[in-house]
Amino acid sequence: MNRLAAIARLQAVGRRDALLWPIVILAIAFVTNVVVFASITDQIKGEDPITGALASIYFTSLAFGAVAVTQHFPFALGLSVTRREFTAALGLFALAQTLLYSAVLVLLQTIENATDGWGLHLRFFGLGLFDDYSPPVQFVMYAVPLLLMTLIGTTLGALYIRWRTNGILTATAATILLLGAAAALLGYYNGWRAVGHWLTTRAPWPCSRAGPCCWSWPWPPARSALFAAQLPDPVAIYEKSGASGAEFFGLIIIL
């Protein structure tokens, strides 16, 4: 464990930019949105505009997940670090990074609510859907997609290390084809609602709406806390938002 912690610290020393840049880009996106919406206040009076710029921190996390593998993995091997140790240490670093960012996002959303959308009725961090849930649940709702994007980034980095650009492009093309074919079949047979129903009524989701992680959570008190947290019911969100079947399916996967 001490060795893994040391390798994780090596990640932190070599990736200060990975910790800083997502926050910087998010701050730039936030300031830009505030300036834009402040300039058109009269045109959006009575509305609560929601921006999609929060996605910037997620895509930046994906990018730096890929960089962590492509740039630091060869260096770690030169220090006699095994692949398993590097993977475990990178996972530990990514988890700490996700927890930090999620805490910052929950704090900023709280400030946003207290200031009535920064005085502009602007929804930048809350996105509307998060408002009905407690801070611990909001924390999880921020953290899961962040960790997922980092995982996707590290996977792309591993593909590049092994098969270079052709590997990434092939994997991307295959993923698009598979998802497109699945979406086409579901649309043709009107199966979106059936898929959503299956995901929300079969294990592992229905564990008191605490999400798939609750079944495999290793520490019983933490698992009990997840049960008590009452994470959002995707069906209720679907009915509230009026999203299409495809959008609902994507929301289920993220949550």
Coordinates of N, CA and C in Angstrom, one line a residue:
M1 N 0.8 -1.2 0.0 CA 0.0 0.0 0.0 C 0.9 1.3 0.0
N2 N 2.0 1.2 0.8 CA 2.9 2.4 0.8 C 3.5 2.6 -0.6
R3 N 3.8 1.5 -1.3 CA 4.3 1.7 -2.6 C 3.3 2.3 -3.6
L4 N 2.1 1.9 -3.5 CA 1.0 2.4 -4.3 C 0.8 3.9 -4.0
A5 N 0.9 4.3 -2.7 CA 0.8 5.7 -2.4 C 1.9 6.5 -2.9
A6 N 3.1 5.9 -2.9 CA 4.3 6.6 -3.5 C 4.1 6.8 -5.0
I7 N 3.6 5.8 -5.7 CA 3.4 5.9 -7.1 C 2.3 7.0 -7.4
A8 N 1.3 7.0 -6.6 CA 0.2 7.9 -6.7 C 0.8 9.4 -6.5
R9 N 1.7 9.5 -5.5 CA 2.3 10.8 -5.3 C 3.1 11.2 -6.5
L10 N 3.7 10.2 -7.2 CA 4.5 10.5 -8.4 C 3.5 11.1 -9.5
Q11 N 2.3 10.5 -9.5 CA 1.3 11.0 -10.5 C 1.0 12.5 -10.1
A12 N 0.8 12.8 -8.8 CA 0.5 14.1 -8.4 C 1.6 15.1 -8.8
V13 N 2.8 14.7 -8.6 CA 4.0 15.6 -8.9 C 4.1 15.8 -10.4
G14 N 3.8 14.8 -11.2 CA 4.0 14.9 -12.6 C 2.7 15.5 -13.3
R15 N 1.6 15.6 -12.5 CA 0.4 16.0 -13.2 C -0.3 17.1 -12.4
R16 N 0.5 18.1 -11.9 CA -0.2 19.2 -11.3 C -1.1 19.9 -12.4
D17 N -0.6 19.9 -13.6 CA -1.4 20.5 -14.7 C -2.8 19.8 -14.8
A18 N -2.8 18.5 -14.6 CA -4.1 17.7 -14.6 C -5.0 18.1 -13.5
L19 N -4.5 18.6 -12.4 CA -5.4 19.0 -11.3 C -5.8 20.4 -11.5
L20 N -5.0 21.3 -12.1 CA -5.3 22.7 -12.3 C -6.1 23.0 -13.5
W21 N -5.7 22.5 -14.6 CA -6.3 22.9 -15.9 C -7.8 22.7 -16.0
P22 N -8.3 21.5 -15.5 CA -9.8 21.4 -15.6 C -10.5 22.5 -14.8
I23 N -10.0 22.9 -13.7 CA -10.6 24.0 -12.9 C -10.5 25.3 -13.6
V24 N -9.3 25.5 -14.3 CA -9.1 26.8 -15.0 C -10.1 26.9 -16.2
I25 N -10.2 25.8 -16.9 CA -11.1 25.8 -18.1 C -12.6 25.9 -17.6
L26 N -12.9 25.3 -16.5 CA -14.3 25.4 -16.0 C -14.5 26.9 -15.6
A27 N -13.5 27.5 -15.0 CA -13.7 28.9 -14.6 C -13.8 29.8 -15.8
I28 N -13.1 29.6 -16.8 CA -13.2 30.4 -18.1 C -14.6 30.2 -18.7
A29 N -15.1 29.0 -18.7 CA -16.4 28.7 -19.2 C -17.5 29.4 -18.4
F30 N -17.3 29.4 -17.1 CA -18.3 30.0 -16.2 C -18.3 31.5 -16.4
V31 N -17.1 32.2 -16.4 CA -17.0 33.6 -16.6 C -17.6 34.0 -18.0
T32 N -17.3 33.2 -19.0 CA -17.9 33.5 -20.3 C -19.4 33.5 -20.3
N33 N -20.0 32.4 -19.7 CA -21.4 32.3 -19.6 C -22.0 33.5 -18.8
V34 N -21.4 33.8 -17.7 CA -21.9 34.9 -16.9 C -22.0 36.2 -17.7
V35 N -20.9 36.5 -18.4 CA -20.8 37.7 -19.2 C -21.8 37.7 -20.3
V36 N -22.0 36.6 -21.0 CA -22.9 36.5 -22.1 C -24.4 36.7 -21.6
F37 N -24.7 36.0 -20.6 CA -26.1 36.0 -20.1 C -26.4 37.4 -19.4
A38 N -25.3 38.0 -18.8 CA -25.6 39.3 -18.3 C -25.8 40.3 -19.3
S39 N -25.3 40.1 -20.5 CA -25.5 41.0 -21.6 C -26.9 40.9 -22.3
I40 N -27.6 39.8 -22.0 CA -28.9 39.6 -22.6 C -30.0 39.4 -21.5
T41 N -29.7 40.0 -20.4 CA -30.7 39.8 -19.3 C -32.1 40.2 -19.7
D42 N -32.3 41.3 -20.4 CA -33.6 41.7 -20.8 C -34.3 40.7 -21.7
Q43 N -33.6 40.0 -22.4 CA -34.2 39.1 -23.4 C -34.6 37.7 -22.8
I44 N -34.0 37.4 -21.6 CA -34.3 36.2 -21.0 C -35.0 36.4 -19.6
K45 N -35.6 37.5 -19.5 CA -36.3 37.9 -18.2 C -37.4 36.9 -18.0
G46 N -37.5 36.3 -16.8 CA -38.5 35.4 -16.4 C -38.1 33.9 -16.8
E47 N -37.0 33.7 -17.3 CA -36.5 32.4 -17.6 C -35.4 32.0 -16.7
D48 N -35.1 30.7 -16.6 CA -34.0 30.2 -15.9 C -33.1 29.4 -16.8
P49 N -32.2 30.1 -17.6 CA -31.4 29.5 -18.6 C -30.4 28.5 -18.0
I50 N -30.3 27.4 -18.7 CA -29.3 26.3 -18.2 C -28.3 26.2 -19.3
T51 N -27.0 26.3 -19.0 CA -25.9 26.1 -20.0 C -25.4 24.7 -19.9
G52 N -24.7 24.3 -21.0 CA -24.1 23.0 -21.0 C -22.6 23.1 -20.7
A53 N -22.1 24.3 -20.3 CA -20.7 24.5 -20.2 C -20.0 23.7 -19.1
L54 N -20.8 23.2 -18.2 CA -20.3 22.4 -17.1 C -19.5 21.1 -17.7
A55 N -19.9 20.7 -18.9 CA -19.3 19.6 -19.5 C -17.8 19.8 -19.7
S56 N -17.3 21.0 -19.7 CA -15.9 21.3 -19.9 C -15.0 20.6 -19.0
I57 N -15.4 20.5 -17.7 CA -14.6 19.8 -16.7 C -14.5 18.3 -17.0
Y58 N -15.6 17.8 -17.5 CA -15.7 16.4 -17.8 C -14.8 16.0 -18.9
F59 N -14.9 16.8 -20.0 CA -14.0 16.5 -21.2 C -12.6 16.7 -20.9
T60 N -12.3 17.7 -20.0 CA -10.9 18.0 -19.7 C -10.3 16.8 -18.8
S61 N -11.2 16.2 -18.0 CA -10.8 15.1 -17.2 C -10.5 13.9 -18.1
L62 N -11.3 13.7 -19.2 CA -11.1 12.7 -20.1 C -9.7 12.9 -20.8
A63 N -9.4 14.1 -21.2 CA -8.2 14.4 -21.9 C -7.0 14.1 -21.0
F64 N -7.0 14.5 -19.8 CA -5.9 14.3 -18.9 C -5.8 12.8 -18.4
G65 N -6.9 12.1 -18.5 CA -6.8 10.7 -18.2 C -6.0 10.0 -19.3
A66 N -6.2 10.4 -20.6 CA -5.4 9.9 -21.7 C -3.9 10.3 -21.5
V67 N -3.7 11.5 -21.2 CA -2.3 12.0 -21.0 C -1.6 11.2 -19.9
A68 N -2.3 10.9 -18.9 CA -1.7 10.2 -17.7 C -1.0 8.9 -18.2
V69 N -1.7 8.2 -19.1 CA -1.2 6.9 -19.6 C -0.1 7.1 -20.7
T70 N -0.4 7.9 -21.6 CA 0.6 8.1 -22.8 C 1.9 8.7 -22.4
Q71 N 1.9 9.6 -21.4 CA 3.1 10.3 -21.0 C 3.8 9.7 -19.8
H72 N 3.0 9.3 -18.8 CA 3.6 8.8 -17.6 C 3.9 7.3 -17.4
F73 N 3.2 6.6 -18.2 CA 3.3 5.1 -18.1 C 4.7 4.7 -18.6
P74 N 5.3 5.2 -19.7 CA 6.6 4.8 -20.1 C 7.7 5.2 -19.0
F75 N 7.5 6.4 -18.5 CA 8.4 6.9 -17.4 C 8.3 6.0 -16.2
A76 N 7.1 5.6 -15.8 CA 7.0 4.7 -14.6 C 7.6 3.4 -14.8
L77 N 7.5 2.8 -16.1 CA 8.1 1.6 -16.3 C 9.7 1.7 -16.2
G78 N 10.2 2.8 -16.6 CA 11.6 3.1 -16.4 C 12.1 3.1 -15.0
L79 N 11.1 3.3 -14.0 CA 11.4 3.3 -12.6 C 11.1 1.9 -12.0
S80 N 11.0 0.9 -12.8 CA 10.7 -0.5 -12.4 C 9.3 -0.6 -11.7
V81 N 8.4 0.3 -12.1 CA 7.0 0.2 -11.7 C 6.3 -0.8 -12.6
T82 N 5.6 -1.8 -12.0 CA 4.9 -2.8 -12.8 C 3.6 -2.2 -13.3
R83 N 3.0 -2.8 -14.3 CA 1.8 -2.3 -14.9 C 0.6 -2.4 -13.9
R84 N 0.6 -3.4 -13.1 CA -0.5 -3.5 -12.1 C -0.3 -2.4 -11.1
E85 N 0.9 -2.1 -10.6 CA 1.1 -1.0 -9.7 C 0.7 0.3 -10.3
F86 N 1.1 0.6 -11.5 CA 0.8 1.8 -12.2 C -0.7 2.0 -12.3
T87 N -1.4 0.9 -12.7 CA -2.9 1.0 -12.9 C -3.6 1.3 -11.5
A88 N -3.1 0.6 -10.5 CA -3.7 0.8 -9.2 C -3.5 2.2 -8.7
A89 N -2.2 2.7 -8.8 CA -1.9 4.1 -8.4 C -2.6 5.1 -9.2
L90 N -2.8 4.9 -10.5 CA -3.5 5.9 -11.3 C -5.0 5.9 -10.9
G91 N -5.5 4.7 -10.6 CA -6.9 4.7 -10.1 C -7.1 5.4 -8.8
L92 N -6.1 5.3 -7.9 CA -6.2 6.0 -6.6 C -6.1 7.5 -6.9
F93 N -5.2 7.9 -7.8 CA -5.1 9.3 -8.1 C -6.4 9.9 -8.7
A94 N -6.9 9.1 -9.7 CA -8.2 9.5 -10.3 C -9.3 9.6 -9.4
L95 N -9.4 8.7 -8.4 CA -10.4 8.8 -7.4 C -10.3 10.0 -6.5
A96 N -9.1 10.3 -6.1 CA -8.9 11.5 -5.3 C -9.2 12.8 -6.1
Q97 N -8.8 12.8 -7.3 CA -9.1 13.9 -8.2 C -10.6 14.1 -8.3
T98 N -11.4 13.0 -8.5 CA -12.8 13.0 -8.7 C -13.5 13.5 -7.4
L99 N -13.0 13.1 -6.3 CA -13.6 13.5 -5.0 C -13.4 15.0 -4.8
L100 N -12.2 15.5 -5.1 CA -11.9 16.9 -5.0 C -12.8 17.7 -5.9
Y101 N -12.9 17.4 -7.2 CA -13.7 18.1 -8.1 C -15.2 18.1 -7.7
S102 N -15.7 16.9 -7.3 CA -17.1 16.8 -6.9 C -17.4 17.7 -5.7
A103 N -16.5 17.8 -4.8 CA -16.7 18.6 -3.6 C -16.8 20.1 -4.0
V104 N -15.9 20.5 -4.9 CA -15.9 21.9 -5.4 C -17.2 22.2 -6.2
L105 N -17.7 21.2 -7.0 CA -18.9 21.4 -7.7 C -20.1 21.5 -6.8
V106 N -20.2 20.7 -5.8 CA -21.3 20.8 -4.8 C -21.3 22.2 -4.1
L107 N -20.1 22.6 -3.7 CA -19.9 23.9 -3.1 C -20.4 25.0 -4.0
L108 N -20.0 25.0 -5.3 CA -20.4 26.0 -6.2 C -21.9 26.0 -6.5
Q109 N -22.4 24.8 -6.5 CA -23.9 24.7 -6.8 C -24.6 25.3 -5.6
T110 N -24.1 25.1 -4.4 CA -24.7 25.7 -3.2 C -24.7 27.2 -3.2
I111 N -23.6 27.8 -3.6 CA -23.4 29.2 -3.8 C -24.4 29.7 -4.9
E112 N -24.5 29.0 -6.0 CA -25.4 29.3 -7.1 C -26.8 29.4 -6.6
N113 N -27.2 28.5 -5.8 CA -28.6 28.5 -5.3 C -28.8 29.6 -4.3
A114 N -27.8 29.9 -3.5 CA -27.9 31.0 -2.5 C -28.0 32.4 -3.2
T115 N -27.4 32.5 -4.3 CA -27.3 33.8 -5.0 C -28.3 33.9 -6.1
D116 N -29.3 33.0 -6.2 CA -30.3 33.0 -7.2 C -29.7 33.0 -8.6
G117 N -28.8 32.0 -8.8 CA -28.2 31.9 -10.1 C -27.2 33.0 -10.4
W118 N -26.4 33.4 -9.4 CA -25.4 34.5 -9.6 C -26.1 35.8 -10.0
G119 N -27.3 36.0 -9.5 CA -28.0 37.2 -9.7 C -28.6 37.3 -11.1
L120 N -28.5 36.2 -11.9 CA -29.0 36.2 -13.3 C -30.0 35.1 -13.5
H121 N -30.4 34.3 -12.5 CA -31.2 33.1 -12.6 C -30.5 32.1 -13.6
L122 N -29.2 32.1 -13.6 CA -28.4 31.2 -14.4 C -28.2 29.9 -13.7
R123 N -28.4 28.8 -14.5 CA -28.1 27.5 -14.0 C -26.9 27.0 -14.6
F124 N -25.8 27.1 -14.0 CA -24.5 26.6 -14.6 C -24.1 25.3 -13.9
F125 N -24.1 25.2 -12.6 CA -23.7 24.0 -11.9 C -24.8 23.1 -11.5
G126 N -26.0 23.7 -11.2 CA -27.1 22.9 -10.8 C -27.8 22.1 -11.8
L127 N -28.0 22.6 -13.0 CA -28.6 22.0 -14.1 C -30.1 21.6 -13.9
G128 N -30.7 22.2 -12.8 CA -32.1 22.0 -12.6 C -32.4 20.6 -11.9
L129 N -31.9 19.5 -12.5 CA -32.2 18.2 -12.0 C -31.6 17.9 -10.6
F130 N -30.6 18.6 -10.2 CA -29.9 18.3 -8.9 C -30.6 19.0 -7.8
D131 N -31.4 20.0 -8.0 CA -31.9 20.8 -6.9 C -32.8 20.1 -5.9
D132 N -33.4 19.0 -6.3 CA -34.3 18.3 -5.4 C -33.6 17.3 -4.5
Y133 N -32.3 17.2 -4.6 CA -31.6 16.2 -3.8 C -30.6 16.8 -2.8
S134 N -30.3 16.1 -1.8 CA -29.4 16.5 -0.8 C -27.9 16.6 -1.3
P135 N -27.1 17.4 -0.6 CA -25.7 17.5 -1.0 C -24.9 16.2 -1.2
P136 N -25.1 15.2 -0.3 CA -24.4 13.9 -0.5 C -24.8 13.2 -1.8
V137 N -26.1 13.3 -2.2 CA -26.6 12.7 -3.4 C -26.0 13.5 -4.6
Q138 N -26.0 14.8 -4.5 CA -25.4 15.7 -5.5 C -24.0 15.4 -5.8
F139 N -23.3 15.1 -4.7 CA -21.9 14.8 -4.7 C -21.7 13.5 -5.6
V140 N -22.5 12.5 -5.4 CA -22.4 11.3 -6.1 C -22.7 11.5 -7.6
M141 N -23.7 12.3 -7.8 CA -24.2 12.6 -9.2 C -23.1 13.4 -10.0
Y142 N -22.3 14.1 -9.3 CA -21.2 14.8 -10.0 C -20.0 13.8 -10.2
A143 N -19.8 13.0 -9.1 CA -18.6 12.2 -9.1 C -18.6 11.0 -10.1
V144 N -19.8 10.4 -10.3 CA -19.8 9.2 -11.1 C -19.5 9.5 -12.6
P145 N -20.1 10.5 -13.2 CA -19.7 10.8 -14.6 C -18.2 11.3 -14.7
L146 N -17.7 12.0 -13.7 CA -16.3 12.4 -13.7 C -15.4 11.2 -13.7
L147 N -15.7 10.3 -12.8 CA -14.8 9.1 -12.8 C -14.9 8.3 -14.1
L148 N -16.2 8.2 -14.6 CA -16.4 7.5 -15.9 C -15.6 8.2 -17.0
M149 N -15.6 9.5 -17.1 CA -14.8 10.2 -18.2 C -13.3 10.0 -18.0
T150 N -12.8 10.0 -16.8 CA -11.4 9.7 -16.6 C -11.1 8.3 -17.0
L151 N -12.0 7.3 -16.7 CA -11.8 5.9 -17.1 C -11.7 5.8 -18.6
I152 N -12.6 6.5 -19.3 CA -12.6 6.5 -20.8 C -11.3 7.1 -21.3
G153 N -10.8 8.2 -20.7 CA -9.6 8.8 -21.1 C -8.4 7.8 -20.9
T154 N -8.3 7.1 -19.8 CA -7.2 6.2 -19.6 C -7.3 5.0 -20.5
T155 N -8.5 4.6 -20.9 CA -8.7 3.5 -21.8 C -8.2 3.9 -23.2
L156 N -8.5 5.2 -23.6 CA -8.0 5.7 -24.9 C -6.5 5.8 -24.9
G157 N -5.9 6.2 -23.7 CA -4.5 6.3 -23.6 C -3.8 4.9 -23.7
A158 N -4.5 3.9 -23.1 CA -3.9 2.5 -23.2 C -4.0 2.0 -24.6
L159 N -5.1 2.3 -25.3 CA -5.2 1.9 -26.7 C -4.1 2.6 -27.6
Y160 N -3.8 3.8 -27.3 CA -2.8 4.5 -28.0 C -1.4 3.9 -27.8
I161 N -1.1 3.6 -26.5 CA 0.2 2.9 -26.2 C 0.3 1.6 -26.9
R162 N -0.8 0.9 -27.0 CA -0.7 -0.5 -27.6 C -0.8 -0.4 -29.1
W163 N -1.7 0.3 -29.7 CA -2.0 0.3 -31.1 C -1.9 1.6 -31.8
R164 N -1.5 2.6 -31.1 CA -1.3 4.0 -31.6 C -2.6 4.6 -32.2
T165 N -2.5 5.5 -33.1 CA -3.7 6.2 -33.6 C -4.7 5.2 -34.2
N166 N -4.2 4.2 -35.0 CA -5.1 3.3 -35.6 C -6.0 2.6 -34.6
G167 N -5.4 2.3 -33.4 CA -6.2 1.6 -32.3 C -7.3 2.5 -31.8
I168 N -7.0 3.8 -31.6 CA -8.1 4.7 -31.1 C -9.2 4.9 -32.1
L169 N -8.8 5.1 -33.4 CA -9.8 5.3 -34.5 C -10.6 4.1 -34.7
T170 N -10.0 2.9 -34.6 CA -10.7 1.7 -34.8 C -11.7 1.4 -33.7
A171 N -11.3 1.7 -32.5 CA -12.2 1.5 -31.3 C -13.3 2.5 -31.4
T172 N -13.0 3.7 -31.8 CA -14.1 4.8 -31.8 C -15.1 4.4 -32.9
A173 N -14.6 4.0 -34.1 CA -15.5 3.6 -35.2 C -16.4 2.4 -34.8
A174 N -15.8 1.4 -34.1 CA -16.5 0.2 -33.7 C -17.6 0.6 -32.7
T175 N -17.2 1.5 -31.7 CA -18.2 1.9 -30.7 C -19.4 2.7 -31.3
I176 N -19.1 3.6 -32.3 CA -20.1 4.3 -32.9 C -21.0 3.4 -33.7
L177 N -20.5 2.4 -34.4 CA -21.3 1.5 -35.2 C -22.2 0.6 -34.3
L178 N -21.6 0.1 -33.2 CA -22.4 -0.7 -32.3 C -23.5 0.1 -31.6
L179 N -23.2 1.3 -31.1 CA -24.2 2.1 -30.5 C -25.3 2.5 -31.5
G180 N -24.8 2.9 -32.7 CA -25.8 3.3 -33.7 C -26.7 2.1 -34.1
A181 N -26.1 0.9 -34.3 CA -26.9 -0.2 -34.6 C -27.9 -0.5 -33.5
A182 N -27.5 -0.5 -32.2 CA -28.3 -0.8 -31.1 C -29.5 0.3 -31.0
A183 N -29.1 1.6 -31.2 CA -30.1 2.6 -31.2 C -31.2 2.4 -32.3
A184 N -30.7 2.1 -33.5 CA -31.6 1.9 -34.6 C -32.5 0.7 -34.4
L185 N -32.0 -0.4 -33.8 CA -32.9 -1.5 -33.5 C -33.9 -1.2 -32.5
L186 N -33.5 -0.5 -31.4 CA -34.4 -0.1 -30.3 C -35.5 0.8 -30.9
G187 N -35.1 1.8 -31.7 CA -36.0 2.7 -32.3 C -37.0 2.0 -33.2
Y188 N -36.5 1.0 -34.0 CA -37.4 0.3 -35.0 C -38.4 -0.5 -34.3
Y189 N -38.0 -1.1 -33.2 CA -38.9 -2.0 -32.4 C -39.6 -1.3 -31.2
N190 N -39.4 0.0 -31.2 CA -40.0 0.8 -30.1 C -39.6 0.2 -28.7
G191 N -38.3 0.0 -28.6 CA -37.8 -0.7 -27.4 C -37.2 0.2 -26.3
W192 N -37.2 1.5 -26.5 CA -36.5 2.4 -25.6 C -37.2 2.3 -24.2
R193 N -38.5 2.4 -24.2 CA -39.1 2.3 -22.9 C -38.9 1.0 -22.2
A194 N -38.9 -0.1 -22.9 CA -38.7 -1.4 -22.4 C -37.3 -1.5 -21.7
V195 N -36.3 -0.9 -22.4 CA -34.9 -0.9 -21.9 C -34.9 -0.1 -20.6
G196 N -35.5 1.1 -20.6 CA -35.5 1.9 -19.4 C -36.2 1.2 -18.3
H197 N -37.3 0.5 -18.6 CA -38.0 -0.2 -17.5 C -37.2 -1.4 -17.0
W198 N -36.5 -2.1 -17.9 CA -35.6 -3.2 -17.4 C -34.5 -2.6 -16.5
L199 N -33.9 -1.5 -16.9 CA -32.7 -1.0 -16.1 C -33.2 -0.5 -14.8
T200 N -34.4 -0.1 -14.6 CA -34.9 0.5 -13.4 C -35.6 -0.5 -12.5
T201 N -35.9 -1.7 -13.0 CA -36.7 -2.7 -12.2 C -35.9 -3.9 -12.0
R202 N -34.7 -4.1 -12.6 CA -33.9 -5.3 -12.4 C -32.7 -4.9 -11.6
A203 N -32.1 -5.9 -10.9 CA -30.8 -5.6 -10.2 C -29.8 -5.3 -11.2
P204 N -28.8 -4.4 -10.8 CA -28.6 -3.9 -9.5 C -29.2 -2.6 -9.2
W205 N -29.9 -1.9 -10.1 CA -30.4 -0.6 -9.8 C -31.3 -0.4 -8.7
P206 N -32.4 -1.3 -8.5 CA -33.4 -1.0 -7.6 C -33.0 -1.1 -6.1
C207 N -31.7 -1.1 -5.8 CA -31.3 -1.1 -4.4 C -31.6 0.2 -3.7
S208 N -32.9 0.5 -3.6 CA -33.4 1.7 -3.0 C -32.9 2.9 -3.7
R209 N -32.7 2.7 -5.1 CA -32.3 3.8 -6.0 C -30.9 4.3 -5.6
A210 N -30.1 3.4 -5.1 CA -28.7 3.9 -4.7 C -27.7 3.6 -5.8
G211 N -28.2 3.1 -6.9 CA -27.2 2.9 -8.0 C -26.5 1.6 -8.0
P212 N -25.9 1.2 -9.1 CA -25.2 -0.1 -9.2 C -24.1 -0.3 -8.2
C213 N -23.4 0.8 -7.8 CA -22.3 0.7 -6.9 C -22.7 0.1 -5.5
C214 N -23.9 0.2 -5.1 CA -24.3 -0.2 -3.8 C -24.1 -1.7 -3.5
W215 N -24.3 -2.5 -4.6 CA -24.2 -3.9 -4.4 C -22.8 -4.4 -4.1
S216 N -21.8 -3.7 -4.7 CA -20.4 -4.1 -4.6 C -19.6 -3.2 -3.6
W217 N -20.3 -2.3 -3.0 CA -19.5 -1.4 -2.1 C -19.0 -2.3 -0.9
P218 N -17.7 -2.2 -0.7 CA -17.1 -3.2 0.3 C -17.3 -2.9 1.7
W219 N -17.6 -1.7 2.1 CA -17.7 -1.4 3.5 C -19.2 -1.2 3.9
P220 N -19.7 -2.1 4.8 CA -21.1 -2.1 5.1 C -21.7 -0.8 5.5
P221 N -21.0 0.0 6.4 CA -21.6 1.3 6.7 C -21.8 2.3 5.5
A222 N -20.8 2.2 4.6 CA -20.8 3.0 3.4 C -22.0 2.6 2.5
R223 N -22.2 1.2 2.4 CA -23.2 0.7 1.6 C -24.6 1.1 2.2
S224 N -24.7 1.1 3.6 CA -25.9 1.5 4.2 C -26.2 3.0 3.9
A225 N -25.1 3.8 3.9 CA -25.3 5.2 3.6 C -25.8 5.4 2.2
L226 N -25.4 4.6 1.3 CA -25.8 4.7 -0.1 C -27.3 4.4 -0.2
F227 N -27.7 3.3 0.6 CA -29.1 3.0 0.6 C -30.0 4.1 1.1
A228 N -29.5 4.7 2.2 CA -30.2 5.8 2.8 C -30.2 7.1 2.0
A229 N -29.3 7.2 1.1 CA -29.1 8.5 0.4 C -30.3 8.7 -0.6
Q230 N -30.9 7.6 -1.1 CA -32.0 7.7 -2.0 C -31.7 8.5 -3.2
L231 N -30.8 8.0 -4.0 CA -30.3 8.6 -5.2 C -31.5 8.7 -6.2
P232 N -31.4 9.6 -7.1 CA -32.6 9.9 -8.0 C -33.2 8.7 -8.7
D233 N -34.5 8.7 -8.7 CA -35.2 7.7 -9.5 C -35.2 8.1 -11.0
P234 N -34.5 7.3 -11.9 CA -34.4 7.8 -13.3 C -35.8 7.9 -14.0
V235 N -36.7 7.0 -13.5 CA -38.1 7.1 -14.1 C -38.7 8.4 -13.8
A236 N -38.6 8.9 -12.6 CA -39.2 10.1 -12.2 C -38.5 11.3 -12.9
I237 N -37.2 11.2 -13.1 CA -36.5 12.2 -13.9 C -37.0 12.2 -15.3
Y238 N -37.2 11.0 -15.9 CA -37.6 10.9 -17.3 C -39.0 11.5 -17.5
E239 N -39.9 11.2 -16.5 CA -41.3 11.8 -16.7 C -41.3 13.3 -16.4
K240 N -40.3 13.8 -15.6 CA -40.3 15.2 -15.3 C -39.7 16.0 -16.4
S241 N -38.7 15.4 -17.1 CA -37.9 16.1 -18.1 C -38.6 16.1 -19.5
G242 N -39.4 15.0 -19.7 CA -40.0 14.9 -21.1 C -39.0 14.5 -22.1
A243 N -37.9 13.8 -21.7 CA -36.8 13.5 -22.7 C -37.3 12.3 -23.6
S244 N -36.6 12.2 -24.7 CA -36.9 11.1 -25.6 C -36.3 9.8 -25.0
G245 N -36.7 8.7 -25.7 CA -36.2 7.4 -25.2 C -34.7 7.3 -25.2
A246 N -34.1 7.8 -26.3 CA -32.6 7.8 -26.4 C -31.9 8.6 -25.3
E247 N -32.5 9.8 -25.1 CA -31.9 10.7 -24.0 C -32.1 10.0 -22.7
F248 N -33.2 9.3 -22.5 CA -33.5 8.6 -21.2 C -32.4 7.5 -21.0
F249 N -32.2 6.8 -22.1 CA -31.2 5.7 -22.0 C -29.8 6.2 -21.6
G250 N -29.4 7.3 -22.3 CA -28.1 7.9 -21.9 C -28.1 8.4 -20.5
L251 N -29.2 8.9 -20.0 CA -29.2 9.4 -18.6 C -29.1 8.2 -17.6
I252 N -29.7 7.1 -18.0 CA -29.6 5.9 -17.1 C -28.2 5.5 -17.0
I253 N -27.5 5.4 -18.2 CA -26.1 4.9 -18.2 C -25.2 5.8 -17.4
I254 N -25.4 7.2 -17.5 CA -24.6 8.1 -16.7 C -24.8 7.9 -15.2
L255 N -26.1 7.8 -14.8 CA -26.4 7.7 -13.4 C -26.1 6.4 -12.8

